[in-house]
mmCIF file with all atom_site columns, C-alpha atoms in Angstrom:
data_model
loop_
_atom_site.group_PDB
_atom_site.id
_atom_site.type_symbol
_atom_site.label_atom_id
_atom_site.label_alt_id
_atom_site.label_comp_id
_atom_site.label_asym_id
_atom_site.label_entity_id
_atom_site.label_seq_id
_atom_site.pdbx_PDB_ins_code
_atom_site.Cartn_x
_atom_site.Cartn_y
_atom_site.Cartn_z
_atom_site.occupancy
_atom_site.B_iso_or_equiv
_atom_site.pdbx_formal_charge
_atom_site.auth_seq_id
_atom_site.auth_comp_id
_atom_site.auth_asym_id
_atom_site.auth_atom_id
_atom_site.pdbx_PDB_model_num
ATOM 1   C CA . MET A 1 1   ? 161.340 109.921 107.000 1.00 77.00 ? 1   MET A CA 1
ATOM 2   C CA . ASN A 1 2   ? 164.028 107.071 107.573 1.00 87.00 ? 2   ASN A CA 1
ATOM 3   C CA . LYS A 1 3   ? 163.851 103.615 108.729 1.00 84.00 ? 3   LYS A CA 1
ATOM 4   C CA . GLN A 1 4   ? 165.668 104.257 111.907 1.00 91.00 ? 4   GLN A CA 1
ATOM 5   C CA . THR A 1 5   ? 163.190 106.786 112.952 1.00 91.00 ? 5   THR A CA 1
ATOM 6   C CA . ALA A 1 6   ? 160.518 104.715 111.733 1.00 89.00 ? 6   ALA A CA 1
ATOM 7   C CA . THR A 1 7   ? 161.022 101.734 113.539 1.00 90.00 ? 7   THR A CA 1
ATOM 8   C CA . LYS A 1 8   ? 161.723 103.779 117.050 1.00 94.00 ? 8   LYS A CA 1
ATOM 9   C CA . ASN A 1 9   ? 158.501 105.571 116.754 1.00 93.00 ? 9   ASN A CA 1
ATOM 10  C CA . LEU A 1 10  ? 156.527 102.320 115.827 1.00 93.00 ? 10  LEU A CA 1
ATOM 11  C CA . ASP A 1 11  ? 158.183 100.577 118.523 1.00 95.00 ? 11  ASP A CA 1
ATOM 12  C CA . GLU A 1 12  ? 157.054 103.488 121.022 1.00 96.00 ? 12  GLU A CA 1
ATOM 13  C CA . ILE A 1 13  ? 153.422 103.418 119.820 1.00 95.00 ? 13  ILE A CA 1
ATOM 14  C CA . ILE A 1 14  ? 153.467 99.451  120.151 1.00 95.00 ? 14  ILE A CA 1
ATOM 15  C CA . THR A 1 15  ? 154.786 99.656  123.917 1.00 96.00 ? 15  THR A CA 1
ATOM 16  C CA . LYS A 1 16  ? 152.063 102.117 124.719 1.00 96.00 ? 16  LYS A CA 1
ATOM 17  C CA . VAL A 1 17  ? 148.989 100.234 122.951 1.00 95.00 ? 17  VAL A CA 1
ATOM 18  C CA . GLU A 1 18  ? 150.659 97.014  124.615 1.00 95.00 ? 18  GLU A CA 1
ATOM 19  C CA . GLY A 1 19  ? 150.489 98.621  127.985 1.00 95.00 ? 19  GLY A CA 1
ATOM 20  C CA . ALA A 1 20  ? 147.017 99.973  127.614 1.00 94.00 ? 20  ALA A CA 1
ATOM 21  C CA . ARG A 1 21  ? 145.645 96.349  126.706 1.00 94.00 ? 21  ARG A CA 1
ATOM 22  C CA . LEU A 1 22  ? 147.421 94.666  129.473 1.00 95.00 ? 22  LEU A CA 1
ATOM 23  C CA . ARG A 1 23  ? 146.026 97.362  132.069 1.00 94.00 ? 23  ARG A CA 1
ATOM 24  C CA . ILE A 1 24  ? 142.475 96.629  130.684 1.00 93.00 ? 24  ILE A CA 1
ATOM 25  C CA . SER A 1 25  ? 142.604 92.481  129.801 1.00 90.00 ? 25  SER A CA 1
ATOM 26  C CA . GLU A 1 26  ? 145.430 90.122  129.003 1.00 89.00 ? 26  GLU A CA 1
ATOM 27  C CA . HIS A 1 27  ? 143.086 88.215  126.288 1.00 91.00 ? 27  HIS A CA 1
ATOM 28  C CA . HIS A 1 28  ? 142.173 90.929  124.148 1.00 89.00 ? 28  HIS A CA 1
ATOM 29  C CA . ILE A 1 29  ? 143.914 91.434  121.030 1.00 89.00 ? 29  ILE A CA 1
ATOM 30  C CA . VAL A 1 30  ? 144.809 94.927  119.201 1.00 91.00 ? 30  VAL A CA 1
ATOM 31  C CA . LYS A 1 31  ? 145.742 95.223  115.935 1.00 92.00 ? 31  LYS A CA 1
ATOM 32  C CA . ILE A 1 32  ? 147.513 98.675  114.857 1.00 95.00 ? 32  ILE A CA 1
ATOM 33  C CA . ILE A 1 33  ? 146.221 100.412 111.607 1.00 96.00 ? 33  ILE A CA 1
ATOM 34  C CA . GLY A 1 34  ? 148.290 103.112 110.493 1.00 96.00 ? 34  GLY A CA 1
ATOM 35  C CA . ILE A 1 35  ? 146.311 106.017 108.646 1.00 96.00 ? 35  ILE A CA 1
ATOM 36  C CA . SER A 1 36  ? 148.267 106.759 105.486 1.00 95.00 ? 36  SER A CA 1
ATOM 37  C CA . LYS A 1 37  ? 146.049 109.723 104.400 1.00 94.00 ? 37  LYS A CA 1
ATOM 38  C CA . TYR A 1 38  ? 148.826 111.710 104.368 1.00 93.00 ? 38  TYR A CA 1
ATOM 39  C CA . SER A 1 39  ? 151.611 109.466 103.710 1.00 95.00 ? 39  SER A CA 1
ATOM 40  C CA . THR A 1 40  ? 153.719 108.907 100.770 1.00 96.00 ? 40  THR A CA 1
ATOM 41  C CA . VAL A 1 41  ? 154.202 105.560 98.983  1.00 97.00 ? 41  VAL A CA 1
ATOM 42  C CA . ASP A 1 42  ? 157.655 105.778 100.388 1.00 96.00 ? 42  ASP A CA 1
ATOM 43  C CA . ASP A 1 43  ? 156.712 106.563 103.885 1.00 95.00 ? 43  ASP A CA 1
ATOM 44  C CA . ILE A 1 44  ? 154.341 103.598 103.680 1.00 97.00 ? 44  ILE A CA 1
ATOM 45  C CA . LYS A 1 45  ? 157.022 101.376 102.268 1.00 96.00 ? 45  LYS A CA 1
ATOM 46  C CA . THR A 1 46  ? 159.582 102.472 105.288 1.00 95.00 ? 46  THR A CA 1
ATOM 47  C CA . LEU A 1 47  ? 156.653 101.951 107.820 1.00 95.00 ? 47  LEU A CA 1
ATOM 48  C CA . TYR A 1 48  ? 156.512 98.220  106.072 1.00 96.00 ? 48  TYR A CA 1
ATOM 49  C CA . GLU A 1 49  ? 159.867 97.759  106.516 1.00 94.00 ? 49  GLU A CA 1
ATOM 50  C CA . ALA A 1 50  ? 159.839 98.730  110.187 1.00 94.00 ? 50  ALA A CA 1
ATOM 51  C CA . GLY A 1 51  ? 157.218 96.338  110.797 1.00 94.00 ? 51  GLY A CA 1
ATOM 52  C CA . GLN A 1 52  ? 154.071 98.051  110.366 1.00 96.00 ? 52  GLN A CA 1
ATOM 53  C CA . ARG A 1 53  ? 151.501 95.702  108.159 1.00 97.00 ? 53  ARG A CA 1
ATOM 54  C CA . ALA A 1 54  ? 148.080 97.078  108.028 1.00 97.00 ? 54  ALA A CA 1
ATOM 55  C CA . PHE A 1 55  ? 147.479 100.532 106.547 1.00 97.00 ? 55  PHE A CA 1
ATOM 56  C CA . GLY A 1 56  ? 144.002 102.590 106.150 1.00 97.00 ? 56  GLY A CA 1
ATOM 57  C CA . GLU A 1 57  ? 143.015 105.071 103.464 1.00 97.00 ? 57  GLU A CA 1
ATOM 58  C CA . ASN A 1 58  ? 139.868 107.208 103.848 1.00 95.00 ? 58  ASN A CA 1
ATOM 59  C CA . LYS A 1 59  ? 139.652 107.865 99.851  1.00 96.00 ? 59  LYS A CA 1
ATOM 60  C CA . VAL A 1 60  ? 139.014 105.282 97.511  1.00 97.00 ? 60  VAL A CA 1
ATOM 61  C CA . GLN A 1 61  ? 141.404 106.644 95.089  1.00 97.00 ? 61  GLN A CA 1
ATOM 62  C CA . ASP A 1 62  ? 144.164 106.758 97.358  1.00 97.00 ? 62  ASP A CA 1
ATOM 63  C CA . LEU A 1 63  ? 143.886 103.202 98.625  1.00 98.00 ? 63  LEU A CA 1
ATOM 64  C CA . ARG A 1 64  ? 143.725 102.224 95.047  1.00 97.00 ? 64  ARG A CA 1
ATOM 65  C CA . ASP A 1 65  ? 146.842 104.259 94.037  1.00 98.00 ? 65  ASP A CA 1
ATOM 66  C CA . LYS A 1 66  ? 149.013 103.435 97.003  1.00 98.00 ? 66  LYS A CA 1
ATOM 67  C CA . SER A 1 67  ? 147.680 99.589  96.788  1.00 97.00 ? 67  SER A CA 1
ATOM 68  C CA . LYS A 1 68  ? 148.658 99.181  93.164  1.00 97.00 ? 68  LYS A CA 1
ATOM 69  C CA . ALA A 1 69  ? 152.363 101.144 93.796  1.00 98.00 ? 69  ALA A CA 1
ATOM 70  C CA . LEU A 1 70  ? 152.954 98.576  96.725  1.00 98.00 ? 70  LEU A CA 1
ATOM 71  C CA . ASP A 1 71  ? 151.404 95.515  95.224  1.00 96.00 ? 71  ASP A CA 1
ATOM 72  C CA . GLU A 1 72  ? 154.601 93.762  95.797  1.00 97.00 ? 72  GLU A CA 1
ATOM 73  C CA . LEU A 1 73  ? 154.278 94.056  99.769  1.00 97.00 ? 73  LEU A CA 1
ATOM 74  C CA . PRO A 1 74  ? 151.735 91.938  101.102 1.00 97.00 ? 74  PRO A CA 1
ATOM 75  C CA . ILE A 1 75  ? 149.807 94.981  103.050 1.00 97.00 ? 75  ILE A CA 1
ATOM 76  C CA . GLU A 1 76  ? 146.638 94.732  104.985 1.00 96.00 ? 76  GLU A CA 1
ATOM 77  C CA . TRP A 1 77  ? 144.729 97.364  103.563 1.00 96.00 ? 77  TRP A CA 1
ATOM 78  C CA . HIS A 1 78  ? 141.744 98.901  105.159 1.00 95.00 ? 78  HIS A CA 1
ATOM 79  C CA . PHE A 1 79  ? 138.866 101.602 104.325 1.00 94.00 ? 79  PHE A CA 1
ATOM 80  C CA . VAL A 1 80  ? 138.452 103.903 106.986 1.00 94.00 ? 80  VAL A CA 1
ATOM 81  C CA . GLY A 1 81  ? 136.431 106.833 105.183 1.00 92.00 ? 81  GLY A CA 1
ATOM 82  C CA . THR A 1 82  ? 133.068 107.644 104.213 1.00 92.00 ? 82  THR A CA 1
ATOM 83  C CA . LEU A 1 83  ? 131.968 105.593 101.052 1.00 93.00 ? 83  LEU A CA 1
ATOM 84  C CA . GLN A 1 84  ? 130.126 107.615 98.316  1.00 92.00 ? 84  GLN A CA 1
ATOM 85  C CA . LYS A 1 85  ? 127.921 105.112 96.325  1.00 93.00 ? 85  LYS A CA 1
ATOM 86  C CA . ASN A 1 86  ? 129.434 105.887 93.108  1.00 95.00 ? 86  ASN A CA 1
ATOM 87  C CA . LYS A 1 87  ? 132.958 104.680 94.555  1.00 95.00 ? 87  LYS A CA 1
ATOM 88  C CA . ILE A 1 88  ? 131.126 100.962 95.531  1.00 94.00 ? 88  ILE A CA 1
ATOM 89  C CA . ASN A 1 89  ? 132.146 98.894  92.626  1.00 95.00 ? 89  ASN A CA 1
ATOM 90  C CA . ASN A 1 90  ? 135.811 100.667 92.823  1.00 96.00 ? 90  ASN A CA 1
ATOM 91  C CA . LEU A 1 91  ? 136.057 99.912  96.287  1.00 95.00 ? 91  LEU A CA 1
ATOM 92  C CA . ILE A 1 92  ? 134.630 96.313  96.156  1.00 94.00 ? 92  ILE A CA 1
ATOM 93  C CA . ASP A 1 93  ? 137.593 95.691  93.194  1.00 94.00 ? 93  ASP A CA 1
ATOM 94  C CA . LEU A 1 94  ? 140.102 96.681  95.479  1.00 94.00 ? 94  LEU A CA 1
ATOM 95  C CA . ASN A 1 95  ? 139.609 93.817  98.212  1.00 91.00 ? 95  ASN A CA 1
ATOM 96  C CA . PRO A 1 96  ? 140.170 95.621  101.372 1.00 93.00 ? 96  PRO A CA 1
ATOM 97  C CA . THR A 1 97  ? 140.801 93.678  104.462 1.00 90.00 ? 97  THR A CA 1
ATOM 98  C CA . LEU A 1 98  ? 137.966 95.211  106.499 1.00 88.00 ? 98  LEU A CA 1
ATOM 99  C CA . VAL A 1 99  ? 136.150 98.363  105.918 1.00 88.00 ? 99  VAL A CA 1
ATOM 100 C CA . HIS A 1 100 ? 135.485 100.464 109.179 1.00 87.00 ? 100 HIS A CA 1
ATOM 101 C CA . SER A 1 101 ? 132.474 102.567 108.370 1.00 83.00 ? 101 SER A CA 1
ATOM 102 C CA . LEU A 1 102 ? 129.021 103.331 106.598 1.00 86.00 ? 102 LEU A CA 1
ATOM 103 C CA . ASP A 1 103 ? 126.813 105.809 107.247 1.00 89.00 ? 103 ASP A CA 1
ATOM 104 C CA . SER A 1 104 ? 123.628 104.752 105.969 1.00 91.00 ? 104 SER A CA 1
ATOM 105 C CA . LEU A 1 105 ? 121.223 101.632 105.638 1.00 92.00 ? 105 LEU A CA 1
ATOM 106 C CA . GLU A 1 106 ? 120.431 102.755 101.865 1.00 93.00 ? 106 GLU A CA 1
ATOM 107 C CA . LEU A 1 107 ? 124.232 102.583 101.314 1.00 92.00 ? 107 LEU A CA 1
ATOM 108 C CA . ALA A 1 108 ? 124.618 98.975  102.674 1.00 90.00 ? 108 ALA A CA 1
ATOM 109 C CA . ILE A 1 109 ? 121.911 97.705  100.956 1.00 92.00 ? 109 ILE A CA 1
ATOM 110 C CA . GLU A 1 110 ? 123.168 98.979  97.684  1.00 93.00 ? 110 GLU A CA 1
ATOM 111 C CA . LEU A 1 111 ? 126.776 97.761  98.809  1.00 92.00 ? 111 LEU A CA 1
ATOM 112 C CA . ASN A 1 112 ? 125.411 94.488  99.747  1.00 91.00 ? 112 ASN A CA 1
ATOM 113 C CA . LYS A 1 113 ? 123.289 94.335  96.055  1.00 94.00 ? 113 LYS A CA 1
ATOM 114 C CA . ARG A 1 114 ? 126.703 95.014  94.141  1.00 93.00 ? 114 ARG A CA 1
ATOM 115 C CA . LEU A 1 115 ? 128.653 92.601  96.476  1.00 92.00 ? 115 LEU A CA 1
ATOM 116 C CA . VAL A 1 116 ? 126.083 89.917  95.451  1.00 93.00 ? 116 VAL A CA 1
ATOM 117 C CA . GLU A 1 117 ? 126.006 90.572  91.853  1.00 94.00 ? 117 GLU A CA 1
ATOM 118 C CA . LYS A 1 118 ? 130.265 90.516  91.836  1.00 92.00 ? 118 LYS A CA 1
ATOM 119 C CA . ASN A 1 119 ? 129.776 87.237  94.177  1.00 92.00 ? 119 ASN A CA 1
ATOM 120 C CA . LYS A 1 120 ? 132.381 88.600  96.627  1.00 89.00 ? 120 LYS A CA 1
ATOM 121 C CA . LYS A 1 121 ? 132.514 89.567  100.606 1.00 85.00 ? 121 LYS A CA 1
ATOM 122 C CA . LEU A 1 122 ? 133.535 92.327  102.729 1.00 78.00 ? 122 LEU A CA 1
ATOM 123 C CA . SER A 1 123 ? 134.715 92.368  106.569 1.00 73.00 ? 123 SER A CA 1
ATOM 124 C CA . TRP A 1 124 ? 132.817 95.265  108.462 1.00 66.00 ? 124 TRP A CA 1
ATOM 125 C CA . LEU A 1 125 ? 133.962 96.671  111.716 1.00 62.00 ? 125 LEU A CA 1
ATOM 126 C CA . ARG A 1 126 ? 130.805 98.329  113.472 1.00 56.00 ? 126 ARG A CA 1
ATOM 127 C CA . ALA A 1 127 ? 131.432 101.070 116.045 1.00 50.00 ? 127 ALA A CA 1
#
């Protein structure tokens, strides 16, 4: 993917999302999260250079690898996948901007316990 194509595609998406937002309300704020599940580090960098600032990963290991490879960029990382209990500490250490999902009360309790132990907080999006 080259920067010109990325910029054109991103502009088209922003135009569509903004048009839909304005049809609903002028007061709502919408953020586009680029899900980078199948994207390479170079693809993410190209989209960043085109103006995209928030990216989401659905696997903790991929989030770790891509965020480390792109550490020089102030990317807003989101976790959008199903969290496994054995990956909680790894996710907490990555400090994602937002976690979009939890699928059980047991997992939420365990996550909260480990956050308290590490004296950290995470943001959540409830669907």
